Amino acid sequence: MKRKTRMTVTSNRCLTDGIYSMTLQYPEGEMPEAVKPGQFAGIYTGNPAMLLPRPISICDWDPADRALRFVFRVAGAGTAELAAMKEGGQADMLGILGNGYDLSMLEGRKVLLLGGGIGIPPMLGLAKALHALPGTEVTAAMGYRDSHLFLTEELSAYSRLLIATEDGSVGTKGNVLDAVRDNEVMADAVCACGPMPMLRAVASYAKEKGIPAYISLEERMACGVGACLGCVTRTRDVDAHSHVRNARICTEGPVFKAEEVQIG
């Protein structure tokens, strides 16, 4: 659903230091047929000086309420504008955008979810979707800088939750893979979203274990629909249409199989 929709802000609150949760509701009678975990939308700030929307991953969705939830970090002027939006106000949204995680590849398996920083929010929607699939076991290891945690209670409702913090204030001291190793987690597949150093480590871990890894690449995006070529990543195979080793994260991604992209 690559079109602009005028959404209603039904909630917007601070979860912890600099992290906000915003829920946007579709107009009566509108809602995408399906939302895949890992997809995103572009949210416009309403400031005419900021022409492009801010791409934010979908944290969760409620078809009954026609609502999408976004959890984001205030990192600049654009996200500060989003954090200041009031309940009952309106915001234009472009979406739904991108390709998410393929649940058919994960059903009935032991799935390990790894999230780092603002890569944690899409893991909630994925954990919730996987939890509903028969025979699927979900372990989630989430990485934070310190004790300013967010979404942990909700994640623990749909997975076995492990926590890692850089300063060791909560859970395992270190990163998400330290938590995985400390708890001797066994998995058939890995899904991850987070900063590039983490994704490189995840790809290496999956290769070592001989299991597939599906990673969501974080990158600055502009148009969100593949026209500007501002979010290109290198691929291992040549694209059949463009005849180059490139893929647009906003359209071919953001989720890729780790072995398909060159991130190391």
PDB file of C-alpha atoms in Angstrom:
ATOM      1  CA  MET A   1       0.000   0.000   0.000  1.00  0.00           C
ATOM      2  CA  LYS A   2       2.359   2.682  -1.296  1.00  0.00           C
ATOM      3  CA  ARG A   3       0.171   5.719  -0.900  1.00  0.00           C
ATOM      4  CA  LYS A   4      -0.156   8.634   1.451  1.00  0.00           C
ATOM      5  CA  THR A   5      -2.877   8.357   4.083  1.00  0.00           C
ATOM      6  CA  ARG A   6      -4.035  10.926   6.622  1.00  0.00           C
ATOM      7  CA  MET A   7      -3.770   9.096   9.955  1.00  0.00           C
ATOM      8  CA  THR A   8      -5.041  10.024  13.425  1.00  0.00           C
ATOM      9  CA  VAL A   9      -2.608  10.015  16.353  1.00  0.00           C
ATOM     10  CA  THR A  10      -4.363   7.941  19.015  1.00  0.00           C
ATOM     11  CA  SER A  11      -1.430   7.850  21.438  1.00  0.00           C
ATOM     12  CA  ASN A  12       2.100   9.206  21.699  1.00  0.00           C
ATOM     13  CA  ARG A  13       4.107   8.642  24.854  1.00  0.00           C
ATOM     14  CA  CYS A  14       7.657   8.414  26.115  1.00  0.00           C
ATOM     15  CA  LEU A  15       8.675   4.865  27.084  1.00  0.00           C
ATOM     16  CA  THR A  16      12.108   5.727  28.438  1.00  0.00           C
ATOM     17  CA  ASP A  17      14.889   8.232  27.814  1.00  0.00           C
ATOM     18  CA  GLY A  18      14.418   9.453  24.218  1.00  0.00           C
ATOM     19  CA  ILE A  19      12.244   6.489  23.133  1.00  0.00           C
ATOM     20  CA  TYR A  20       8.650   7.165  22.072  1.00  0.00           C
ATOM     21  CA  SER A  21       5.688   4.955  21.208  1.00  0.00           C
ATOM     22  CA  MET A  22       3.195   6.399  18.705  1.00  0.00           C
ATOM     23  CA  THR A  23      -0.011   4.768  17.481  1.00  0.00           C
ATOM     24  CA  LEU A  24      -1.614   5.905  14.228  1.00  0.00           C
ATOM     25  CA  GLN A  25      -5.131   4.931  13.203  1.00  0.00           C
ATOM     26  CA  TYR A  26      -6.434   4.572   9.650  1.00  0.00           C
ATOM     27  CA  PRO A  27      -9.640   6.355   8.611  1.00  0.00           C
ATOM     28  CA  GLU A  28     -12.892   4.399   8.942  1.00  0.00           C
ATOM     29  CA  GLY A  29     -13.026   1.595   6.402  1.00  0.00           C
ATOM     30  CA  GLU A  30      -9.298   1.616   5.615  1.00  0.00           C
ATOM     31  CA  MET A  31      -6.554  -0.799   6.679  1.00  0.00           C
ATOM     32  CA  PRO A  32      -4.008  -2.811   4.685  1.00  0.00           C
ATOM     33  CA  GLU A  33      -4.972  -6.418   4.006  1.00  0.00           C
ATOM     34  CA  ALA A  34      -1.806  -7.625   5.707  1.00  0.00           C
ATOM     35  CA  VAL A  35       1.222  -6.252   7.510  1.00  0.00           C
ATOM     36  CA  LYS A  36       4.417  -8.308   7.606  1.00  0.00           C
ATOM     37  CA  PRO A  37       6.795  -8.018  10.542  1.00  0.00           C
ATOM     38  CA  GLY A  38       9.798  -5.989   9.416  1.00  0.00           C
ATOM     39  CA  GLN A  39       7.912  -3.647   7.095  1.00  0.00           C
ATOM     40  CA  PHE A  40       7.978   0.111   7.676  1.00  0.00           C
ATOM     41  CA  ALA A  41       6.179   3.335   6.828  1.00  0.00           C
ATOM     42  CA  GLY A  42       7.220   6.916   6.147  1.00  0.00           C
ATOM     43  CA  ILE A  43       5.695   9.398   8.586  1.00  0.00           C
ATOM     44  CA  TYR A  44       5.563  13.076   7.647  1.00  0.00           C
ATOM     45  CA  THR A  45       6.325  15.606  10.378  1.00  0.00           C
ATOM     46  CA  GLY A  46       3.879  18.231   9.169  1.00  0.00           C
ATOM     47  CA  ASN A  47       6.694  20.780   9.049  1.00  0.00           C
ATOM     48  CA  PRO A  48       6.801  22.229   5.488  1.00  0.00           C
ATOM     49  CA  ALA A  49      10.580  22.643   5.834  1.00  0.00           C
ATOM     50  CA  MET A  50      10.889  18.830   6.040  1.00  0.00           C
ATOM     51  CA  LEU A  51       9.674  17.507   2.717  1.00  0.00           C
ATOM     52  CA  LEU A  52      10.547  13.830   3.161  1.00  0.00           C
ATOM     53  CA  PRO A  53       8.889  11.424   5.595  1.00  0.00           C
ATOM     54  CA  ARG A  54      10.797   9.725   8.399  1.00  0.00           C
ATOM     55  CA  PRO A  55      11.031   5.961   7.728  1.00  0.00           C
ATOM     56  CA  ILE A  56      10.125   4.043  10.890  1.00  0.00           C
ATOM     57  CA  SER A  57       9.679   0.302  11.289  1.00  0.00           C
ATOM     58  CA  ILE A  58       6.283  -1.013  12.345  1.00  0.00           C
ATOM     59  CA  CYS A  59       6.403  -2.288  15.904  1.00  0.00           C
ATOM     60  CA  ASP A  60       2.913  -3.771  16.051  1.00  0.00           C
ATOM     61  CA  TRP A  61      -0.498  -3.534  14.395  1.00  0.00           C
ATOM     62  CA  ASP A  62      -4.112  -3.999  15.451  1.00  0.00           C
ATOM     63  CA  PRO A  63      -6.495  -4.778  12.557  1.00  0.00           C
ATOM     64  CA  ALA A  64      -9.546  -4.505  14.832  1.00  0.00           C
ATOM     65  CA  ASP A  65      -8.609  -0.927  15.732  1.00  0.00           C
ATOM     66  CA  ARG A  66      -7.185  -0.099  12.255  1.00  0.00           C
ATOM     67  CA  ALA A  67      -3.982   0.931  14.024  1.00  0.00           C
ATOM     68  CA  LEU A  68      -0.230   0.761  13.521  1.00  0.00           C
ATOM     69  CA  ARG A  69       2.264   1.255  16.335  1.00  0.00           C
ATOM     70  CA  PHE A  70       5.692   2.797  15.878  1.00  0.00           C
ATOM     71  CA  VAL A  71       8.459   2.936  18.483  1.00  0.00           C
ATOM     72  CA  PHE A  72      11.308   5.295  17.647  1.00  0.00           C
ATOM     73  CA  ARG A  73      14.254   7.148  19.126  1.00  0.00           C
ATOM     74  CA  VAL A  74      14.471  10.940  18.962  1.00  0.00           C
ATOM     75  CA  ALA A  75      17.646  11.368  16.940  1.00  0.00           C
ATOM     76  CA  GLY A  76      17.183  14.695  15.161  1.00  0.00           C
ATOM     77  CA  ALA A  77      14.777  17.472  14.257  1.00  0.00           C
ATOM     78  CA  GLY A  78      12.424  15.186  12.324  1.00  0.00           C
ATOM     79  CA  THR A  79      11.903  12.601  15.042  1.00  0.00           C
ATOM     80  CA  ALA A  80      11.658  15.416  17.618  1.00  0.00           C
ATOM     81  CA  GLU A  81       8.712  16.755  15.603  1.00  0.00           C
ATOM     82  CA  LEU A  82       7.099  13.308  15.685  1.00  0.00           C
ATOM     83  CA  ALA A  83       7.635  13.017  19.440  1.00  0.00           C
ATOM     84  CA  ALA A  84       5.829  16.335  19.913  1.00  0.00           C
ATOM     85  CA  MET A  85       2.658  15.229  18.079  1.00  0.00           C
ATOM     86  CA  LYS A  86      -0.421  15.249  20.290  1.00  0.00           C
ATOM     87  CA  GLU A  87      -3.116  12.631  20.753  1.00  0.00           C
ATOM     88  CA  GLY A  88      -6.043  13.480  18.510  1.00  0.00           C
ATOM     89  CA  GLY A  89      -3.843  15.189  15.948  1.00  0.00           C
ATOM     90  CA  GLN A  90      -3.202  13.990  12.425  1.00  0.00           C
ATOM     91  CA  ALA A  91      -0.151  12.863  10.488  1.00  0.00           C
ATOM     92  CA  ASP A  92       0.339  11.887   6.863  1.00  0.00           C
ATOM     93  CA  MET A  93       1.858   8.440   6.371  1.00  0.00           C
ATOM     94  CA  LEU A  94       3.336   6.784   3.288  1.00  0.00           C
ATOM     95  CA  GLY A  95       3.053   3.044   3.390  1.00  0.00           C
ATOM     96  CA  ILE A  96       3.079   0.174   4.013  1.00  0.00           C
ATOM     97  CA  LEU A  97       6.629  -0.096   2.574  1.00  0.00           C
ATOM     98  CA  GLY A  98       9.348  -2.690   2.074  1.00  0.00           C
ATOM     99  CA  ASN A  99       9.524  -6.454   2.440  1.00  0.00           C
ATOM    100  CA  GLY A 100       9.384  -8.032   5.882  1.00  0.00           C
ATOM    101  CA  TYR A 101      10.190 -11.417   7.388  1.00  0.00           C
ATOM    102  CA  ASP A 102       8.737 -14.447   5.601  1.00  0.00           C
ATOM    103  CA  LEU A 103       6.809 -16.302   8.301  1.00  0.00           C
ATOM    104  CA  SER A 104       6.419 -19.390   6.095  1.00  0.00           C
ATOM    105  CA  MET A 105      10.185 -19.950   6.394  1.00  0.00           C
ATOM    106  CA  LEU A 106       9.987 -19.853  10.199  1.00  0.00           C
ATOM    107  CA  GLU A 107       6.826 -21.746  11.127  1.00  0.00           C
ATOM    108  CA  GLY A 108       7.375 -24.832  13.259  1.00  0.00           C
ATOM    109  CA  ARG A 109      11.019 -23.978  14.006  1.00  0.00           C
ATOM    110  CA  LYS A 110      13.055 -22.769  16.957  1.00  0.00           C
ATOM    111  CA  VAL A 111      13.531 -19.123  16.052  1.00  0.00           C
ATOM    112  CA  LEU A 112      16.035 -16.790  17.683  1.00  0.00           C
ATOM    113  CA  LEU A 113      15.203 -13.083  17.497  1.00  0.00           C
ATOM    114  CA  LEU A 114      18.037 -10.604  18.004  1.00  0.00           C
ATOM    115  CA  GLY A 115      17.421  -6.879  18.384  1.00  0.00           C
ATOM    116  CA  GLY A 116      19.787  -4.066  19.198  1.00  0.00           C
ATOM    117  CA  GLY A 117      18.803  -0.522  20.174  1.00  0.00           C
ATOM    118  CA  ILE A 118      16.095   0.866  17.934  1.00  0.00           C
ATOM    119  CA  GLY A 119      16.205  -2.446  16.035  1.00  0.00           C
ATOM    120  CA  ILE A 120      14.221  -3.889  18.944  1.00  0.00           C
ATOM    121  CA  PRO A 121      10.710  -2.563  18.054  1.00  0.00           C
ATOM    122  CA  PRO A 122      10.130  -4.663  14.894  1.00  0.00           C
ATOM    123  CA  MET A 123      11.088  -7.751  16.891  1.00  0.00           C
ATOM    124  CA  LEU A 124       7.940  -7.313  18.985  1.00  0.00           C
ATOM    125  CA  GLY A 125       5.648  -7.633  15.984  1.00  0.00           C
ATOM    126  CA  LEU A 126       7.679 -10.594  14.750  1.00  0.00           C
ATOM    127  CA  ALA A 127       7.606 -12.329  18.148  1.00  0.00           C
ATOM    128  CA  LYS A 128       3.849 -11.854  18.341  1.00  0.00           C
ATOM    129  CA  ALA A 129       3.308 -13.277  14.834  1.00  0.00           C
ATOM    130  CA  LEU A 130       5.589 -16.264  15.427  1.00  0.00           C
ATOM    131  CA  HIS A 131       4.016 -17.001  18.809  1.00  0.00           C
ATOM    132  CA  ALA A 132       0.702 -17.573  17.002  1.00  0.00           C
ATOM    133  CA  LEU A 133       2.182 -20.174  14.628  1.00  0.00           C
ATOM    134  CA  PRO A 134       1.783 -23.848  15.634  1.00  0.00           C
ATOM    135  CA  GLY A 135       4.931 -25.575  16.835  1.00  0.00           C
ATOM    136  CA  THR A 136       7.084 -22.439  16.722  1.00  0.00           C
ATOM    137  CA  GLU A 137       9.397 -21.696  19.670  1.00  0.00           C
ATOM    138  CA  VAL A 138      10.620 -18.132  20.087  1.00  0.00           C
ATOM    139  CA  THR A 139      13.641 -16.927  22.027  1.00  0.00           C
ATOM    140  CA  ALA A 140      14.394 -13.210  21.935  1.00  0.00           C
ATOM    141  CA  ALA A 141      17.703 -11.645  22.978  1.00  0.00           C
ATOM    142  CA  MET A 142      17.504  -7.859  23.107  1.00  0.00           C
ATOM    143  CA  GLY A 143      20.452  -5.527  23.544  1.00  0.00           C
ATOM    144  CA  TYR A 144      20.375  -2.175  25.359  1.00  0.00           C
ATOM    145  CA  ARG A 145      22.988   0.395  26.326  1.00  0.00           C
ATOM    146  CA  ASP A 146      22.008   0.457  29.994  1.00  0.00           C
ATOM    147  CA  SER A 147      19.057  -0.022  32.355  1.00  0.00           C
ATOM    148  CA  HIS A 148      16.753   2.203  30.265  1.00  0.00           C
ATOM    149  CA  LEU A 149      14.819  -0.762  28.871  1.00  0.00           C
ATOM    150  CA  PHE A 150      11.715  -0.704  26.687  1.00  0.00           C
ATOM    151  CA  LEU A 151       9.209  -3.258  25.341  1.00  0.00           C
ATOM    152  CA  THR A 152      10.544  -5.999  27.631  1.00  0.00           C
ATOM    153  CA  GLU A 153       7.208  -6.859  29.259  1.00  0.00           C
ATOM    154  CA  GLU A 154       5.502  -7.173  25.893  1.00  0.00           C
ATOM    155  CA  LEU A 155       8.330  -9.221  24.390  1.00  0.00           C
ATOM    156  CA  SER A 156       8.287 -11.610  27.339  1.00  0.00           C
ATOM    157  CA  ALA A 157       4.607 -12.331  26.647  1.00  0.00           C
ATOM    158  CA  TYR A 158       5.485 -13.841  23.266  1.00  0.00           C
ATOM    159  CA  SER A 159       8.982 -15.263  23.769  1.00  0.00           C
ATOM    160  CA  ARG A 160      11.606 -16.471  26.138  1.00  0.00           C
ATOM    161  CA  LEU A 161      13.311 -13.123  26.705  1.00  0.00           C
ATOM    162  CA  LEU A 162      17.023 -12.607  27.315  1.00  0.00           C
ATOM    163  CA  ILE A 163      18.505  -9.164  27.963  1.00  0.00           C
ATOM    164  CA  ALA A 164      22.025  -7.871  27.376  1.00  0.00           C
ATOM    165  CA  THR A 165      23.284  -4.433  28.396  1.00  0.00           C
ATOM    166  CA  GLU A 166      26.557  -2.807  27.455  1.00  0.00           C
ATOM    167  CA  ASP A 167      27.198  -1.675  31.041  1.00  0.00           C
ATOM    168  CA  GLY A 168      25.988  -4.913  32.654  1.00  0.00           C
ATOM    169  CA  SER A 169      23.270  -3.159  34.653  1.00  0.00           C
ATOM    170  CA  VAL A 170      20.611  -5.673  33.534  1.00  0.00           C
ATOM    171  CA  GLY A 171      21.014  -9.229  32.274  1.00  0.00           C
ATOM    172  CA  THR A 172      24.196 -10.285  30.521  1.00  0.00           C
ATOM    173  CA  LYS A 173      27.018  -7.761  30.317  1.00  0.00           C
ATOM    174  CA  GLY A 174      27.879  -7.420  26.647  1.00  0.00           C
ATOM    175  CA  ASN A 175      25.892  -7.879  23.448  1.00  0.00           C
ATOM    176  CA  VAL A 176      23.013 -10.102  22.348  1.00  0.00           C
ATOM    177  CA  LEU A 177      25.271 -12.915  21.196  1.00  0.00           C
ATOM    178  CA  ASP A 178      26.955 -12.930  24.609  1.00  0.00           C
ATOM    179  CA  ALA A 179      23.495 -13.496  26.091  1.00  0.00           C
ATOM    180  CA  VAL A 180      22.787 -16.262  23.567  1.00  0.00           C
ATOM    181  CA  ARG A 181      26.023 -18.072  24.383  1.00  0.00           C
ATOM    182  CA  ASP A 182      25.675 -17.605  28.147  1.00  0.00           C
ATOM    183  CA  ASN A 183      22.231 -19.195  28.021  1.00  0.00           C
ATOM    184  CA  GLU A 184      23.220 -21.931  25.547  1.00  0.00           C
ATOM    185  CA  VAL A 185      20.370 -21.100  23.179  1.00  0.00           C
ATOM    186  CA  MET A 186      19.704 -23.575  20.376  1.00  0.00           C
ATOM    187  CA  ALA A 187      17.930 -22.349  17.234  1.00  0.00           C
ATOM    188  CA  ASP A 188      16.970 -23.430  13.724  1.00  0.00           C
ATOM    189  CA  ALA A 189      16.880 -19.878  12.327  1.00  0.00           C
ATOM    190  CA  VAL A 190      17.839 -16.342  13.320  1.00  0.00           C
ATOM    191  CA  CYS A 191      16.057 -13.045  12.645  1.00  0.00           C
ATOM    192  CA  ALA A 192      17.820  -9.818  13.524  1.00  0.00           C
ATOM    193  CA  CYS A 193      17.546  -6.052  13.339  1.00  0.00           C
ATOM    194  CA  GLY A 194      20.078  -3.580  14.665  1.00  0.00           C
ATOM    195  CA  PRO A 195      23.258  -1.661  13.896  1.00  0.00           C
ATOM    196  CA  MET A 196      25.575  -2.955  11.193  1.00  0.00           C
ATOM    197  CA  PRO A 197      28.332  -4.285  13.527  1.00  0.00           C
ATOM    198  CA  MET A 198      25.696  -6.421  15.245  1.00  0.00           C
ATOM    199  CA  LEU A 199      24.336  -7.721  11.939  1.00  0.00           C
ATOM    200  CA  ARG A 200      27.826  -8.684  10.786  1.00  0.00           C
ATOM    201  CA  ALA A 201      28.290 -10.653  14.000  1.00  0.00           C
ATOM    202  CA  VAL A 202      24.876 -12.295  13.548  1.00  0.00           C
ATOM    203  CA  ALA A 203      25.727 -13.351   9.992  1.00  0.00           C
ATOM    204  CA  SER A 204      28.990 -14.866  11.218  1.00  0.00           C
ATOM    205  CA  TYR A 205      27.223 -16.651  14.091  1.00  0.00           C
ATOM    206  CA  ALA A 206      24.587 -18.134  11.769  1.00  0.00           C
ATOM    207  CA  LYS A 207      27.248 -19.336   9.339  1.00  0.00           C
ATOM    208  CA  GLU A 208      29.154 -20.931  12.218  1.00  0.00           C
ATOM    209  CA  LYS A 209      26.001 -22.724  13.395  1.00  0.00           C
ATOM    210  CA  GLY A 210      24.873 -23.667   9.889  1.00  0.00           C
ATOM    211  CA  ILE A 211      21.463 -22.026  10.212  1.00  0.00           C
ATOM    212  CA  PRO A 212      19.743 -19.368   8.067  1.00  0.00           C
ATOM    213  CA  ALA A 213      19.791 -15.751   9.204  1.00  0.00           C
ATOM    214  CA  TYR A 214      17.311 -13.113   8.081  1.00  0.00           C
ATOM    215  CA  ILE A 215      18.509  -9.584   8.774  1.00  0.00           C
ATOM    216  CA  SER A 216      16.812  -6.200   8.535  1.00  0.00           C
ATOM    217  CA  LEU A 217      19.230  -3.537   7.338  1.00  0.00           C
ATOM    218  CA  GLU A 218      19.046  -0.111   8.952  1.00  0.00           C
ATOM    219  CA  GLU A 219      19.894   2.644   6.496  1.00  0.00           C
ATOM    220  CA  ARG A 220      19.003   6.254   5.824  1.00  0.00           C
ATOM    221  CA  MET A 221      16.085   6.257   3.415  1.00  0.00           C
ATOM    222  CA  ALA A 222      14.652   9.169   1.471  1.00  0.00           C
ATOM    223  CA  CYS A 223      11.818   8.349  -0.950  1.00  0.00           C
ATOM    224  CA  GLY A 224      11.000   4.922   0.535  1.00  0.00           C
ATOM    225  CA  VAL A 225       9.817   3.586  -2.823  1.00  0.00           C
ATOM    226  CA  GLY A 226      13.096   2.849  -4.625  1.00  0.00           C
ATOM    227  CA  ALA A 227      13.211   5.883  -6.894  1.00  0.00           C
ATOM    228  CA  CYS A 228      16.090   7.880  -5.408  1.00  0.00           C
ATOM    229  CA  LEU A 229      18.639   5.018  -5.005  1.00  0.00           C
ATOM    230  CA  GLY A 230      19.717   6.552  -1.706  1.00  0.00           C
ATOM    231  CA  CYS A 231      19.691   3.300   0.255  1.00  0.00           C
ATOM    232  CA  VAL A 232      21.586   0.796  -1.863  1.00  0.00           C
ATOM    233  CA  THR A 233      23.402  -2.224  -0.448  1.00  0.00           C
ATOM    234  CA  ARG A 234      25.805  -4.571  -2.190  1.00  0.00           C
ATOM    235  CA  THR A 235      24.538  -8.057  -3.010  1.00  0.00           C
ATOM    236  CA  ARG A 236      26.430 -11.258  -3.743  1.00  0.00           C
ATOM    237  CA  ASP A 237      24.455 -12.028  -6.908  1.00  0.00           C
ATOM    238  CA  VAL A 238      23.807  -9.864  -9.961  1.00  0.00           C
ATOM    239  CA  ASP A 239      20.270  -8.484 -10.173  1.00  0.00           C
ATOM    240  CA  ALA A 240      18.463  -9.911 -13.228  1.00  0.00           C
ATOM    241  CA  HIS A 241      16.958  -6.548 -14.156  1.00  0.00           C
ATOM    242  CA  SER A 242      19.647  -3.975 -13.317  1.00  0.00           C
ATOM    243  CA  HIS A 243      22.602  -6.341 -14.023  1.00  0.00           C
ATOM    244  CA  VAL A 244      24.519  -4.953 -11.022  1.00  0.00           C
ATOM    245  CA  ARG A 245      25.303  -6.288  -7.557  1.00  0.00           C
ATOM    246  CA  ASN A 246      23.037  -3.808  -5.812  1.00  0.00           C
ATOM    247  CA  ALA A 247      19.668  -3.889  -4.064  1.00  0.00           C
ATOM    248  CA  ARG A 248      17.526  -1.060  -2.729  1.00  0.00           C
ATOM    249  CA  ILE A 249      16.937  -1.539   0.984  1.00  0.00           C
ATOM    250  CA  CYS A 250      13.584   0.269   0.911  1.00  0.00           C
ATOM    251  CA  THR A 251      12.084  -1.959  -1.789  1.00  0.00           C
ATOM    252  CA  GLU A 252      14.011  -5.241  -2.079  1.00  0.00           C
ATOM    253  CA  GLY A 253      14.529  -5.094   1.697  1.00  0.00           C
ATOM    254  CA  PRO A 254      14.824  -4.098   4.416  1.00  0.00           C
ATOM    255  CA  VAL A 255      14.849  -7.807   5.271  1.00  0.00           C
ATOM    256  CA  PHE A 256      17.389  -9.962   3.421  1.00  0.00           C
ATOM    257  CA  LYS A 257      18.816 -13.401   3.909  1.00  0.00           C
ATOM    258  CA  ALA A 258      22.261 -12.708   5.378  1.00  0.00           C
ATOM    259  CA  GLU A 259      24.076 -14.694   2.712  1.00  0.00           C
ATOM    260  CA  GLU A 260      22.505 -12.576  -0.049  1.00  0.00           C
ATOM    261  CA  VAL A 261      24.093  -9.249   0.949  1.00  0.00           C
ATOM    262  CA  GLN A 262      27.634  -8.052   1.482  1.00  0.00           C
ATOM    263  CA  ILE A 263      27.747  -6.407   4.901  1.00  0.00           C
ATOM    264  CA  GLY A 264      31.201  -7.427   6.038  1.00  0.00           C
TER     265      GLY A 264
END
